[in-house]
PDB file of C-alpha atoms and ligand atoms in Angstrom:
ATOM      1  CA  MET P  82       0.000   0.000   0.000  1.00  0.00           C
ATOM      2  CA  GLU P  83       1.637   3.165  -1.256  1.00  0.00           C
ATOM      3  CA  ILE P  84       0.386   6.346   0.347  1.00  0.00           C
ATOM      4  CA  ARG P  85       0.127   8.072  -3.062  1.00  0.00           C
ATOM      5  CA  HIS P  86      -2.409   5.473  -4.256  1.00  0.00           C
ATOM      6  CA  ILE P  87      -4.858   6.037  -1.434  1.00  0.00           C
ATOM      7  CA  PHE P  88      -6.755   9.011  -2.845  1.00  0.00           C
ATOM      8  CA  ALA P  89      -7.121   7.380  -6.251  1.00  0.00           C
ATOM      9  CA  ASN P  90      -8.425   4.237  -4.502  1.00  0.00           C
ATOM     10  CA  ASN P  91     -10.880   6.398  -2.602  1.00  0.00           C
ATOM     11  CA  GLN P  92     -12.239   7.933  -5.821  1.00  0.00           C
ATOM     12  CA  LYS P  93     -12.648   4.437  -7.295  1.00  0.00           C
ATOM     13  CA  TRP P  94     -14.510   3.301  -4.166  1.00  0.00           C
ATOM     14  CA  ILE P  95     -16.876   6.291  -4.337  1.00  0.00           C
ATOM     15  CA  LYS P  96     -17.694   5.463  -7.979  1.00  0.00           C
ATOM     16  CA  GLU P  97     -18.379   1.807  -7.117  1.00  0.00           C
ATOM     17  CA  LYS P  98     -20.715   2.711  -4.268  1.00  0.00           C
ATOM     18  CA  ILE P  99     -22.616   5.278  -6.327  1.00  0.00           C
ATOM     19  CA  LYS P 100     -22.969   2.863  -9.256  1.00  0.00           C
ATOM     20  CA  THR P 101     -25.339   0.679  -7.186  1.00  0.00           C
ATOM     21  CA  ASP P 102     -27.000   3.509  -5.260  1.00  0.00           C
ATOM     22  CA  GLU P 103     -26.616   7.125  -6.295  1.00  0.00           C
ATOM     23  CA  ASN P 104     -27.787   8.299  -2.835  1.00  0.00           C
ATOM     24  CA  TYR P 105     -25.358   6.030  -0.977  1.00  0.00           C
ATOM     25  CA  PHE P 106     -23.293   8.737   0.717  1.00  0.00           C
ATOM     26  CA  LYS P 107     -26.236  11.110   1.082  1.00  0.00           C
ATOM     27  CA  ASN P 108     -27.999   8.373   3.084  1.00  0.00           C
ATOM     28  CA  LEU P 109     -24.864   7.675   5.146  1.00  0.00           C
ATOM     29  CA  SER P 110     -24.729  11.339   6.124  1.00  0.00           C
ATOM     30  CA  LEU P 111     -28.226  11.166   7.624  1.00  0.00           C
ATOM     31  CA  GLY P 112     -26.995   9.243  10.672  1.00  0.00           C
ATOM     32  CA  GLN P 113     -25.942   5.888  12.045  1.00  0.00           C
ATOM     33  CA  LYS P 114     -27.828   3.067  13.737  1.00  0.00           C
ATOM     34  CA  PRO P 115     -25.243   0.317  14.281  1.00  0.00           C
ATOM     35  CA  HIS P 116     -26.368  -2.825  16.098  1.00  0.00           C
ATOM     36  CA  ILE P 117     -22.895  -3.934  17.098  1.00  0.00           C
ATOM     37  CA  LEU P 118     -20.058  -2.400  19.095  1.00  0.00           C
ATOM     38  CA  TYR P 119     -16.820  -4.143  18.093  1.00  0.00           C
ATOM     39  CA  ILE P 120     -13.729  -3.795  20.266  1.00  0.00           C
ATOM     40  CA  GLY P 121     -10.677  -5.331  18.629  1.00  0.00           C
ATOM     41  CA  CYS P 122      -6.905  -5.157  18.298  1.00  0.00           C
ATOM     42  CA  SER P 123      -5.201  -2.458  16.203  1.00  0.00           C
ATOM     43  CA  ASP P 124      -3.248  -5.180  14.382  1.00  0.00           C
ATOM     44  CA  SER P 125      -3.190  -4.371  10.643  1.00  0.00           C
ATOM     45  CA  ARG P 126      -4.053  -7.969   9.733  1.00  0.00           C
ATOM     46  CA  VAL P 127      -7.350  -7.964  11.591  1.00  0.00           C
ATOM     47  CA  SER P 128      -9.440  -5.955   9.123  1.00  0.00           C
ATOM     48  CA  THR P 129     -12.612  -5.589  11.171  1.00  0.00           C
ATOM     49  CA  GLU P 130     -15.303  -4.801   8.563  1.00  0.00           C
ATOM     50  CA  GLU P 131     -13.744  -6.910   5.826  1.00  0.00           C
ATOM     51  CA  LEU P 132     -13.535 -10.107   7.884  1.00  0.00           C
ATOM     52  CA  MET P 133     -17.163  -9.713   8.996  1.00  0.00           C
ATOM     53  CA  GLY P 134     -18.555  -8.617   5.639  1.00  0.00           C
ATOM     54  CA  ALA P 135     -19.864  -5.463   7.317  1.00  0.00           C
ATOM     55  CA  GLN P 136     -20.840  -2.279   5.481  1.00  0.00           C
ATOM     56  CA  PRO P 137     -20.343   1.334   6.609  1.00  0.00           C
ATOM     57  CA  GLY P 138     -22.933   2.222   9.256  1.00  0.00           C
ATOM     58  CA  GLU P 139     -23.336  -1.325  10.574  1.00  0.00           C
ATOM     59  CA  VAL P 140     -20.596  -1.658  13.201  1.00  0.00           C
ATOM     60  CA  PHE P 141     -19.313   0.860  15.758  1.00  0.00           C
ATOM     61  CA  VAL P 142     -15.595   0.146  16.109  1.00  0.00           C
ATOM     62  CA  HIS P 143     -12.948   0.681  18.767  1.00  0.00           C
ATOM     63  CA  ARG P 144      -9.453  -0.724  18.335  1.00  0.00           C
ATOM     64  CA  ASN P 145      -6.396  -0.566  20.568  1.00  0.00           C
ATOM     65  CA  LEU P 146      -3.370  -2.675  21.471  1.00  0.00           C
ATOM     66  CA  ALA P 147      -4.568  -6.190  22.339  1.00  0.00           C
ATOM     67  CA  ASN P 148      -8.313  -5.309  22.489  1.00  0.00           C
ATOM     68  CA  MET P 149      -8.294  -4.109  26.076  1.00  0.00           C
ATOM     69  CA  VAL P 150     -10.983  -2.520  28.223  1.00  0.00           C
ATOM     70  CA  PRO P 151      -9.096  -1.240  31.299  1.00  0.00           C
ATOM     71  CA  ASN P 152     -11.440   0.475  33.734  1.00  0.00           C
ATOM     72  CA  THR P 153      -9.390   3.697  33.871  1.00  0.00           C
ATOM     73  CA  ASP P 154      -9.053   4.018  30.084  1.00  0.00           C
ATOM     74  CA  LEU P 155     -11.157   7.046  29.196  1.00  0.00           C
ATOM     75  CA  SER P 156     -11.126   6.181  25.497  1.00  0.00           C
ATOM     76  CA  SER P 157     -12.641   2.690  25.649  1.00  0.00           C
ATOM     77  CA  MET P 158     -14.975   3.688  28.509  1.00  0.00           C
ATOM     78  CA  SER P 159     -16.309   6.624  26.446  1.00  0.00           C
ATOM     79  CA  VAL P 160     -16.804   4.427  23.380  1.00  0.00           C
ATOM     80  CA  ILE P 161     -18.738   1.835  25.401  1.00  0.00           C
ATOM     81  CA  SER P 162     -20.909   4.473  27.062  1.00  0.00           C
ATOM     82  CA  TYR P 163     -21.716   6.247  23.788  1.00  0.00           C
ATOM     83  CA  ALA P 164     -22.340   3.070  21.773  1.00  0.00           C
ATOM     84  CA  VAL P 165     -24.457   1.391  24.450  1.00  0.00           C
ATOM     85  CA  SER P 166     -26.407   4.278  25.982  1.00  0.00           C
ATOM     86  CA  THR P 167     -26.710   6.731  23.065  1.00  0.00           C
ATOM     87  CA  LEU P 168     -26.522   4.610  19.895  1.00  0.00           C
ATOM     88  CA  LYS P 169     -28.185   1.728  21.748  1.00  0.00           C
ATOM     89  CA  VAL P 170     -26.272  -1.150  20.158  1.00  0.00           C
ATOM     90  CA  GLN P 171     -27.694  -4.581  20.933  1.00  0.00           C
ATOM     91  CA  HIS P 172     -24.379  -6.484  20.932  1.00  0.00           C
ATOM     92  CA  VAL P 173     -20.907  -5.777  22.312  1.00  0.00           C
ATOM     93  CA  VAL P 174     -18.113  -7.869  20.806  1.00  0.00           C
ATOM     94  CA  ILE P 175     -14.594  -8.258  22.122  1.00  0.00           C
ATOM     95  CA  CYS P 176     -12.537  -9.723  19.283  1.00  0.00           C
ATOM     96  CA  GLY P 177      -9.007 -10.901  19.992  1.00  0.00           C
ATOM     97  CA  HIS P 178      -6.742 -12.640  17.534  1.00  0.00           C
ATOM     98  CA  TYR P 179      -4.139 -15.392  17.593  1.00  0.00           C
ATOM     99  CA  TYR P 180      -0.538 -14.265  16.921  1.00  0.00           C
ATOM    100  CA  CYS P 181      -1.239 -11.023  18.820  1.00  0.00           C
ATOM    101  CA  ASN P 182       2.056  -9.182  19.316  1.00  0.00           C
ATOM    102  CA  GLY P 183       0.572  -7.245  22.234  1.00  0.00           C
ATOM    103  CA  VAL P 184      -0.206 -10.436  24.135  1.00  0.00           C
ATOM    104  CA  LYS P 185       3.211 -11.854  23.309  1.00  0.00           C
ATOM    105  CA  ALA P 186       5.026  -8.650  24.355  1.00  0.00           C
ATOM    106  CA  ALA P 187       3.174  -8.643  27.666  1.00  0.00           C
ATOM    107  CA  MET P 188       4.664 -12.009  28.563  1.00  0.00           C
ATOM    108  CA  GLN P 189       8.291 -11.027  28.034  1.00  0.00           C
ATOM    109  CA  SER P 190      10.725  -9.778  30.657  1.00  0.00           C
ATOM    110  CA  ALA P 191      11.454  -6.477  28.988  1.00  0.00           C
ATOM    111  CA  ASP P 192      10.975  -2.815  29.839  1.00  0.00           C
ATOM    112  CA  LEU P 193       8.673  -1.558  27.101  1.00  0.00           C
ATOM    113  CA  GLY P 194       8.430   1.999  28.389  1.00  0.00           C
ATOM    114  CA  ILE P 195       5.025   3.622  27.925  1.00  0.00           C
ATOM    115  CA  LEU P 196       3.599   0.221  26.931  1.00  0.00           C
ATOM    116  CA  ASN P 197       4.277  -1.233  30.408  1.00  0.00           C
ATOM    117  CA  PRO P 198       1.094  -0.042  32.184  1.00  0.00           C
ATOM    118  CA  TRP P 199      -1.088  -0.976  29.208  1.00  0.00           C
ATOM    119  CA  LEU P 200       0.336  -4.464  28.785  1.00  0.00           C
ATOM    120  CA  ARG P 201       0.395  -5.028  32.555  1.00  0.00           C
ATOM    121  CA  ASN P 202      -3.342  -5.688  32.212  1.00  0.00           C
ATOM    122  CA  ILE P 203      -2.479  -8.822  30.235  1.00  0.00           C
ATOM    123  CA  ARG P 204      -0.028  -9.972  32.912  1.00  0.00           C
ATOM    124  CA  ASP P 205      -2.942  -9.654  35.342  1.00  0.00           C
ATOM    125  CA  VAL P 206      -5.068 -11.865  33.078  1.00  0.00           C
ATOM    126  CA  TYR P 207      -2.220 -14.400  33.112  1.00  0.00           C
ATOM    127  CA  ARG P 208      -2.069 -14.288  36.919  1.00  0.00           C
ATOM    128  CA  LEU P 209      -5.840 -14.853  37.191  1.00  0.00           C
ATOM    129  CA  HIS P 210      -5.555 -17.964  35.014  1.00  0.00           C
ATOM    130  CA  LYS P 211      -2.064 -19.106  35.979  1.00  0.00           C
ATOM    131  CA  ASP P 212      -3.153 -22.598  37.034  1.00  0.00           C
ATOM    132  CA  GLU P 213      -4.920 -23.338  33.746  1.00  0.00           C
ATOM    133  CA  LEU P 214      -2.088 -21.896  31.642  1.00  0.00           C
ATOM    134  CA  ALA P 215       0.514 -23.902  33.555  1.00  0.00           C
ATOM    135  CA  LEU P 216      -1.099 -27.063  32.154  1.00  0.00           C
ATOM    136  CA  VAL P 217      -0.447 -25.954  28.553  1.00  0.00           C
ATOM    137  CA  THR P 218       3.088 -27.089  27.721  1.00  0.00           C
ATOM    138  CA  ASP P 219       3.278 -25.983  24.065  1.00  0.00           C
ATOM    139  CA  GLU P 220       4.378 -22.319  23.963  1.00  0.00           C
ATOM    140  CA  GLU P 221       2.288 -21.401  20.926  1.00  0.00           C
ATOM    141  CA  GLU P 222      -0.812 -23.052  22.403  1.00  0.00           C
ATOM    142  CA  LYS P 223      -0.184 -21.194  25.662  1.00  0.00           C
ATOM    143  CA  TYR P 224      -0.211 -17.833  23.834  1.00  0.00           C
ATOM    144  CA  LYS P 225      -3.356 -18.825  21.975  1.00  0.00           C
ATOM    145  CA  ARG P 226      -5.106 -19.715  25.219  1.00  0.00           C
ATOM    146  CA  LEU P 227      -3.934 -16.441  26.790  1.00  0.00           C
ATOM    147  CA  VAL P 228      -5.433 -14.573  23.817  1.00  0.00           C
ATOM    148  CA  GLU P 229      -8.761 -16.337  24.513  1.00  0.00           C
ATOM    149  CA  LEU P 230      -8.601 -15.703  28.260  1.00  0.00           C
ATOM    150  CA  ASN P 231      -7.770 -12.048  27.611  1.00  0.00           C
ATOM    151  CA  VAL P 232     -10.910 -11.797  25.465  1.00  0.00           C
ATOM    152  CA  GLN P 233     -12.885 -13.406  28.285  1.00  0.00           C
ATOM    153  CA  GLU P 234     -11.554 -10.980  30.910  1.00  0.00           C
ATOM    154  CA  GLN P 235     -12.185  -7.962  28.673  1.00  0.00           C
ATOM    155  CA  CYS P 236     -15.775  -9.165  28.208  1.00  0.00           C
ATOM    156  CA  VAL P 237     -16.074  -9.267  32.003  1.00  0.00           C
ATOM    157  CA  ASN P 238     -14.634  -5.736  32.120  1.00  0.00           C
ATOM    158  CA  VAL P 239     -17.310  -4.621  29.649  1.00  0.00           C
ATOM    159  CA  ILE P 240     -19.974  -6.112  31.912  1.00  0.00           C
ATOM    160  CA  LYS P 241     -18.544  -4.219  34.905  1.00  0.00           C
ATOM    161  CA  THR P 242     -19.634  -0.891  33.346  1.00  0.00           C
ATOM    162  CA  PRO P 243     -22.964   0.622  34.442  1.00  0.00           C
ATOM    163  CA  ASP P 244     -24.025   1.379  30.841  1.00  0.00           C
ATOM    164  CA  VAL P 245     -23.762  -2.293  29.896  1.00  0.00           C
ATOM    165  CA  GLN P 246     -25.378  -3.525  33.133  1.00  0.00           C
ATOM    166  CA  ARG P 247     -28.328  -1.194  32.497  1.00  0.00           C
ATOM    167  CA  ALA P 248     -28.643  -2.273  28.841  1.00  0.00           C
ATOM    168  CA  ILE P 249     -28.543  -5.975  29.766  1.00  0.00           C
ATOM    169  CA  LYS P 250     -31.336  -5.405  32.269  1.00  0.00           C
ATOM    170  CA  GLU P 251     -33.482  -3.100  30.115  1.00  0.00           C
ATOM    171  CA  ARG P 252     -33.193  -4.556  26.613  1.00  0.00           C
ATOM    172  CA  GLY P 253     -31.228  -7.798  26.842  1.00  0.00           C
ATOM    173  CA  LEU P 254     -27.973  -6.527  25.319  1.00  0.00           C
ATOM    174  CA  THR P 255     -25.555  -9.407  24.782  1.00  0.00           C
ATOM    175  CA  VAL P 256     -21.763  -9.563  25.080  1.00  0.00           C
ATOM    176  CA  HIS P 257     -19.724 -11.828  22.799  1.00  0.00           C
ATOM    177  CA  GLY P 258     -16.120 -13.054  22.940  1.00  0.00           C
ATOM    178  CA  TRP P 259     -14.553 -13.852  19.559  1.00  0.00           C
ATOM    179  CA  VAL P 260     -11.109 -14.676  18.233  1.00  0.00           C
ATOM    180  CA  PHE P 261      -9.830 -14.125  14.692  1.00  0.00           C
ATOM    181  CA  ASP P 262      -7.320 -16.730  13.544  1.00  0.00           C
ATOM    182  CA  VAL P 263      -4.823 -14.857  11.348  1.00  0.00           C
ATOM    183  CA  HIS P 264      -3.441 -18.202  10.136  1.00  0.00           C
ATOM    184  CA  SER P 265      -6.749 -19.453   8.650  1.00  0.00           C
ATOM    185  CA  GLY P 266      -8.849 -16.303   8.329  1.00  0.00           C
ATOM    186  CA  GLU P 267     -11.500 -17.911  10.501  1.00  0.00           C
ATOM    187  CA  LEU P 268     -13.584 -15.954  12.986  1.00  0.00           C
ATOM    188  CA  ILE P 269     -14.264 -18.092  16.062  1.00  0.00           C
ATOM    189  CA  ASP P 270     -17.024 -17.552  18.620  1.00  0.00           C
ATOM    190  CA  LEU P 271     -15.534 -18.571  21.994  1.00  0.00           C
ATOM    191  CA  LYS P 272     -19.093 -19.183  23.276  1.00  0.00           C
ATOM    192  CA  ILE P 273     -18.101 -17.892  26.702  1.00  0.00           C
ATOM    193  CA  ASP P 274     -20.370 -19.135  29.491  1.00  0.00           C
ATOM    194  CA  PHE P 275     -20.987 -15.755  31.144  1.00  0.00           C
ATOM    195  CA  ASP P 276     -23.601 -17.103  33.584  1.00  0.00           C
ATOM    196  CA  LYS P 277     -20.976 -19.419  35.034  1.00  0.00           C
ATOM    197  CA  ILE P 278     -18.167 -16.845  35.057  1.00  0.00           C
ATOM    198  CA  LEU P 279     -20.271 -14.050  36.524  1.00  0.00           C
ATOM    199  CA  GLU P 280     -22.104 -16.197  39.064  1.00  0.00           C
ATOM    200  CA  HIS P 281     -19.719 -15.456  41.909  1.00  0.00           C
ATOM    201  CA  ILE P 282     -18.397 -12.048  40.918  1.00  0.00           C
ATOM    202  CA  MET P 283     -21.462  -9.968  40.070  1.00  0.00           C
ATOM    203  CA  GLU P 284     -22.162  -9.501  43.773  1.00  0.00           C
ATOM    204  CA  ILE P 285     -18.952  -7.477  43.749  1.00  0.00           C
ATOM    205  CA  TYR P 286     -19.316  -5.643  40.427  1.00  0.00           C
ATOM    206  CA  ARG P 287     -23.062  -4.984  40.183  1.00  0.00           C
ATOM    207  CA  ILE P 288     -23.643  -1.227  39.989  1.00  0.00           C
ATOM    208  CA  VAL P 289     -27.187  -0.899  38.654  1.00  0.00           C
TER     209      VAL P 289
HETATM  210 CO1  LIG Z  77      -3.092  -7.923  18.500  1.00  0.00          CO
END
């Protein structure tokens, strides 16, 4: 991808969209009503809309290093609040991916400067699930499982927010944990059993 090609590509894309619907962009400008909030990794290989077959206007997207939802992160907290309480999405997705450099970096003994506090959240996920991860002897499988467990913990973090708790109660909003396998292109639903996971912790985290 050469930077000088981008604007020509954009003009081509506009022509293609208008060919099927001359009011395409006029309609887009009227507003958005996405049903899904997608929180994923910034990794350039995980092309959110493309891998889901989603069109502009369908998915509200937030991406950061290793698809995290730390409770003091104003950016992800604002996105969740706006998407859930104002746009009224019906689904919140946390999508991790195998071969995540963020997850891998978090497990190394190295001073990564400004990245340390961000990636520390992943070390905390590791600590929470240390016993299970200790049983996985293959290094690559261990990273894959940590990617999945990180998705699970970020889903729990989503559910800790009052906006999401209110939306679950009032309109049955659902939270989903997915993983994208860069090696096969497959999108995998982890089918996380939230009832089981939240059974003993919601007494601590319930706000509304
Ligand atoms: Co990643």
